[in-house]
Coordinates of C-alpha atoms in Angstrom, one line a residue:
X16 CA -16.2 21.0 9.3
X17 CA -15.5 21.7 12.6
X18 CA -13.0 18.7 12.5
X19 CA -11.4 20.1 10.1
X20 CA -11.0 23.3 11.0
X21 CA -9.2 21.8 14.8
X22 CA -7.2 19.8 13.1
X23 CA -6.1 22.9 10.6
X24 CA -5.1 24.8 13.5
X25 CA -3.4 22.2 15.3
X26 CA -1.1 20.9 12.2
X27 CA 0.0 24.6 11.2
X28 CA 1.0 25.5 14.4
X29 CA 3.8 22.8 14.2
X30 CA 7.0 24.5 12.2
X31 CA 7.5 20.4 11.3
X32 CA 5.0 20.9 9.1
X33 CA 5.7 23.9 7.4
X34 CA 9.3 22.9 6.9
X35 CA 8.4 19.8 5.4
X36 CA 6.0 21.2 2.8
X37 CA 8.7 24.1 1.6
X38 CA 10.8 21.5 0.9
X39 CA 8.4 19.5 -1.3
X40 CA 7.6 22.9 -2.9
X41 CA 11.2 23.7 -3.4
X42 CA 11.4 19.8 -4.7
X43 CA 8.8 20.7 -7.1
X44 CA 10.1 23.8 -8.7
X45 CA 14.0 22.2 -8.9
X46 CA 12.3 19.1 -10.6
X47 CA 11.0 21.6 -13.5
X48 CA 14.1 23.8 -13.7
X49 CA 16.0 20.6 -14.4
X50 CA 13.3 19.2 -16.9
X51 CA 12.4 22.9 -18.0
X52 CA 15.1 22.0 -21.3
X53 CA 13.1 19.0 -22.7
X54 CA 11.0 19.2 -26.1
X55 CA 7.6 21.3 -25.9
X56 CA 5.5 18.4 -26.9
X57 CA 7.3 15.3 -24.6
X58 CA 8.7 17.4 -21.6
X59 CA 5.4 17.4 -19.8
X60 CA 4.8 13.6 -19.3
X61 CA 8.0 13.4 -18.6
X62 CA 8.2 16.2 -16.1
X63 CA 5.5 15.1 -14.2
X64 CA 6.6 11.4 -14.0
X65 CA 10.1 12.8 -12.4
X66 CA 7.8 14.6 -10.0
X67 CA 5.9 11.7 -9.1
X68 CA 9.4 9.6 -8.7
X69 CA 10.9 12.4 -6.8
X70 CA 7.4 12.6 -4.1
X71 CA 7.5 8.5 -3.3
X72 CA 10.7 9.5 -1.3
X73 CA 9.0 12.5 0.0
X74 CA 5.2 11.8 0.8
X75 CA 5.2 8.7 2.8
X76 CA 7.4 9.8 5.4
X77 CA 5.4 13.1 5.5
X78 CA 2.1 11.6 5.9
X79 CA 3.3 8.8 7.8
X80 CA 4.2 11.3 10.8
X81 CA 1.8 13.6 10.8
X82 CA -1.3 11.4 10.4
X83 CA 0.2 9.4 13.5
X84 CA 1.4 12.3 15.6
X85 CA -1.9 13.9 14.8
X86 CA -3.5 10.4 17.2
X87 CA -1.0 10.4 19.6
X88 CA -1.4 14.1 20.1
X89 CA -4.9 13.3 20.9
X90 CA -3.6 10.6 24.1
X91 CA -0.9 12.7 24.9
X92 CA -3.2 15.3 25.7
X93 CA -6.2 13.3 27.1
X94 CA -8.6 14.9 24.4
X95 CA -9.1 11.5 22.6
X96 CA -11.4 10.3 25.6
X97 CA -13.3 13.3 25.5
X98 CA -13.9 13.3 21.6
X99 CA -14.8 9.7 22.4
X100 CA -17.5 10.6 24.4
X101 CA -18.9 13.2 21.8
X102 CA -18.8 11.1 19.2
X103 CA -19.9 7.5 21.2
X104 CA -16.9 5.2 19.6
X105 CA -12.9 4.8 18.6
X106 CA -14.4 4.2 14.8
X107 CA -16.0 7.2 14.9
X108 CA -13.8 9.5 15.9
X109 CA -11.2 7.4 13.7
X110 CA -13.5 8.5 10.7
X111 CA -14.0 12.1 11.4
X112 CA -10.0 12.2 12.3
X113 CA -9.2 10.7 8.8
X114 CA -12.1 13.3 6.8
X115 CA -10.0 15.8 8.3
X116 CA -6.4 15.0 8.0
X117 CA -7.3 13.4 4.6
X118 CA -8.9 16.6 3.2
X119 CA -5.7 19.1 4.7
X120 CA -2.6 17.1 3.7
X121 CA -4.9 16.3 0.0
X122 CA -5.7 20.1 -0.1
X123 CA -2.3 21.3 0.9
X124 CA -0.3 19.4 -2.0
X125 CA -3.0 19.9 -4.7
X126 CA -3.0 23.9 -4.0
X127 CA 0.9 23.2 -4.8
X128 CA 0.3 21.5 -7.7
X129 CA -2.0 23.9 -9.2
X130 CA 0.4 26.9 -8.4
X131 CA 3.5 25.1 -9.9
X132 CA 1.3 24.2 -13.5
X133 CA 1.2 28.3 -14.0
X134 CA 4.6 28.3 -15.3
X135 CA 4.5 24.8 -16.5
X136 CA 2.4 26.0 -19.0
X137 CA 4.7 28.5 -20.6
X138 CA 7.4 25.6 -21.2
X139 CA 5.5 22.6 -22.1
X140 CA 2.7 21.8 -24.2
X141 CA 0.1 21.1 -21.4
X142 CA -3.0 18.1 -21.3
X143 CA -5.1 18.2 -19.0
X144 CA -5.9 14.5 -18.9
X145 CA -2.2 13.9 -18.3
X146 CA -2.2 16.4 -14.8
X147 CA -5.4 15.0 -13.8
X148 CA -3.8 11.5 -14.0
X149 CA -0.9 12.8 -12.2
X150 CA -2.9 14.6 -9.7
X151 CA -5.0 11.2 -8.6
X152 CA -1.6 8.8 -8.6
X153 CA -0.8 11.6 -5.7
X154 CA -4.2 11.8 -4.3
X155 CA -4.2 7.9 -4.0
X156 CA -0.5 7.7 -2.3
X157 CA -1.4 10.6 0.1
X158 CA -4.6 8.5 1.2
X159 CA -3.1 5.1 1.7
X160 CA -0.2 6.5 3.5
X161 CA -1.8 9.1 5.7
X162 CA -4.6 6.2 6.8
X163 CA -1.6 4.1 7.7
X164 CA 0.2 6.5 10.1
X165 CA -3.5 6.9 11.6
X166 CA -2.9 3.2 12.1
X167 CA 0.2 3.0 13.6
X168 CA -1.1 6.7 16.0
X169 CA -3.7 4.4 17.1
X170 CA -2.1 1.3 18.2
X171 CA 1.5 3.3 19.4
X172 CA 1.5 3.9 23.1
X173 CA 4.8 6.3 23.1
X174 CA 6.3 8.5 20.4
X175 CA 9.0 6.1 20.8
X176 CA 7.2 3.4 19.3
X177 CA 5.5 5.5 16.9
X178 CA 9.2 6.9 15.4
X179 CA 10.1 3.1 15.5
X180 CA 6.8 1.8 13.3
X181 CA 7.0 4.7 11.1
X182 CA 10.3 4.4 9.7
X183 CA 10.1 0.5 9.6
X184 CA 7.0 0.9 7.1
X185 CA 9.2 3.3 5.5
X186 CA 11.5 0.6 4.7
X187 CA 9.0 -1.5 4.3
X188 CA 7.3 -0.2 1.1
X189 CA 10.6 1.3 -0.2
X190 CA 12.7 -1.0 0.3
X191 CA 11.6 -4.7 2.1
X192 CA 8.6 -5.3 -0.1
X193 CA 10.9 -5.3 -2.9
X194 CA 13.6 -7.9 -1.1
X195 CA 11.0 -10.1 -0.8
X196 CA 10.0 -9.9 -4.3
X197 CA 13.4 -10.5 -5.7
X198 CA 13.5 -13.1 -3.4
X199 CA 10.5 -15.1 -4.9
X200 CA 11.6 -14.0 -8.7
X201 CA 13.3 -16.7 -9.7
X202 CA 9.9 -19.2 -8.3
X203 CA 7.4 -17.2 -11.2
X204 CA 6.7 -19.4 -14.2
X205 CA 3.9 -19.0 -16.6
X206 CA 1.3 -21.0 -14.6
X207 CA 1.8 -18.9 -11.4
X208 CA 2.6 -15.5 -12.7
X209 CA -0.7 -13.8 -12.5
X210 CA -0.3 -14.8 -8.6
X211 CA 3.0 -12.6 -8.6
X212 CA 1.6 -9.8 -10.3
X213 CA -1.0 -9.5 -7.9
X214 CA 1.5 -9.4 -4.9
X215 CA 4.1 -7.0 -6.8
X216 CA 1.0 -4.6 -7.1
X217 CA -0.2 -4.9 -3.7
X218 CA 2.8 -2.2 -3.1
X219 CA 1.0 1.2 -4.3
X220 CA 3.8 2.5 -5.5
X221 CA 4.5 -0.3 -8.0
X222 CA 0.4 0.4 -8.9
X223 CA 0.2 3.8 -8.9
X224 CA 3.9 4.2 -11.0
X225 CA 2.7 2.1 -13.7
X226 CA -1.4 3.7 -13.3
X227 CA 0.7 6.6 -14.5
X228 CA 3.1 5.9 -17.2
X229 CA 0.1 3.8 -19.1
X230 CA -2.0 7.2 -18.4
X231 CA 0.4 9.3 -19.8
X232 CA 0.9 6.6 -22.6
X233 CA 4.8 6.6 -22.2
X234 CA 4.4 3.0 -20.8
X235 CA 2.6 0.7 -23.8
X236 CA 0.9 -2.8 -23.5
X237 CA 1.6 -3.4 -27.1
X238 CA 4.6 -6.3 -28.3
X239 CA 4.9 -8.1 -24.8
X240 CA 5.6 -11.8 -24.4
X241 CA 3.3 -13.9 -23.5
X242 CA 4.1 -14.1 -19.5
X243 CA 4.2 -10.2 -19.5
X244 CA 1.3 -10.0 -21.3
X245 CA -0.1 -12.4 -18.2
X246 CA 1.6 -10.5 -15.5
X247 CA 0.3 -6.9 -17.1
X248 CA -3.4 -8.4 -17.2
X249 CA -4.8 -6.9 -14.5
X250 CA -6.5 -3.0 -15.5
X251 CA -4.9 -0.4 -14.0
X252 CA -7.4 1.0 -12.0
X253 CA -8.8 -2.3 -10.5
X254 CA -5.1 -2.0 -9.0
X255 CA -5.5 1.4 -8.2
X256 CA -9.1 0.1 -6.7
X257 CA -7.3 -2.9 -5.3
X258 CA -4.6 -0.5 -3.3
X259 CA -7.5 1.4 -1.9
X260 CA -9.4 -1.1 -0.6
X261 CA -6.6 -3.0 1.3
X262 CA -4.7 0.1 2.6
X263 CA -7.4 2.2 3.1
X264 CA -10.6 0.2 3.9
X265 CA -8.6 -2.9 5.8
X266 CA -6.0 -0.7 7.4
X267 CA -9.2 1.5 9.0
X268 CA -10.8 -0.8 10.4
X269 CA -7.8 -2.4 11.8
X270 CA -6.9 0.6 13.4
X271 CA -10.6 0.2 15.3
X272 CA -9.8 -3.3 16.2
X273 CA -6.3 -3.2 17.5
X274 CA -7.0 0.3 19.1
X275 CA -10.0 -2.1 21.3
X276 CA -7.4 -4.9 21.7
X277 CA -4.5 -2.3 23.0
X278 CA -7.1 -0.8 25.8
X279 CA -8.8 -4.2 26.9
X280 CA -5.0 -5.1 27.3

């Protein structure tokens, strides 16, 4: 708690922060002023997947530099050997340094959230289910993307470097990933298409966009041919599980090992 409670103070006392998350706020509210005309009962699934577009542009960047500033903060000021010492190892301080910049940026958006459903609710017709759904496709993209700037805060030696890292996985996810894909389209057959699928959802955005329209049933599963059937096999939430797992778990303990490598070098 503690933790937590350090890192609180040290994130809000940045203005960086505060401007960034007025501008997702004021993101939020324009988003449901412009889909604030739609019908009563279809408005709110579609609202909230316009949301969700409009926050893959917006969250990664934002976690991105403030889970990696929030490391090299920690160098910079010669407090990450100290907390070291406390806590006996890199990994463990790694962990508790995750709990807590996990459980602000997660706390900070979902308070949002919450506060922008109150008038949501006097427009559209509002389920539950659907907001939760929403609300754990955000969750999941906050994790995976804060853990990677923790990452890239761990084996950056200069703020240089870090700017440079974080805006290449920026274009990376949003953009690369996606060249690459296209690249190896016209290579998918029937045989090898299950292969494909599993790399196009290794990108949590593709896993988490369609974990949301088959949630909010506006994406159906129903009348596919027989390859999409194939590449659309795999459950949504093993993806979802899948995602976690490799961005979360592997990119952790990554950020031990190259963090060991970087100071026996």
């Amino acid at each position: 708690m503690n933790f937590i409670w350090k890192e609180w103070l040290e994130i809000s006392r940045g203005k960086a922060f505060w401007l960034f998350f007025i501008l997702v706020v004021a993101m939020s509210f324009s988003v449901f002023l412009n889909t604030k005309n739609l019908p009563v009962d279809e408005g709110f699934a579609v609202f909230l997947l316009t949301l969700f577009e409009m926050n893959i542009y917006v969250i990664p960047i934002l976690c991105l530099f403030f889970a990696s500033f929030a490391v090299m903060q920690e160098k910079e000021f010669k407090t990450l050997l100290m907390m070291m010492a406390r806590s006996g190892s890199y990994g463990s301080f790694l962990w508790r340094k995750s709990v807590a910049v996990q459980t602000i940026t997660i706390g900070m958006f979902l308070l949002s959230y919450f506060v922008l459903m109150i008038p949501v609710k006097f427009v559209f017709s509002f389920h539950a289910t659907h907001f939760l759904s929403f609300l754990a496709a955000i969750t999941v993209l906050i994790v995976i993307f804060n853990q990677i700037g923790l990452l890239l805060g761990s084996v950056c030696r200069t703020k240089i470097q870090l700017i440079g890292a974080n805006l290449f996985v920026l274009f990376f996810f949003l953009y690369l990933y996606d060249f690459v894909l296209l690249y190896m389209l016209p290579n998918v057959t029937y045989d090898n298409v299950q292969s494909f699928a599993l790399l196009y959802f290794l990108q949590p955005m593709h896993t988490l966009r369609f974990f949301l329209e088959t949630s909010l049933g506006v994406f159906s599963l129903d009348y596919l041919s027989r390859t999409m059937e194939k590449f659309f096999s795999f459950p949504p939430l093993t993806l979802v599980a899948l995602n976690i797992v490799v961005w979360v778990g592997i990119v952790f303990f990554a950020s031990v090992l190259f963090y060991r490598k970087g100071e026996q070098g």
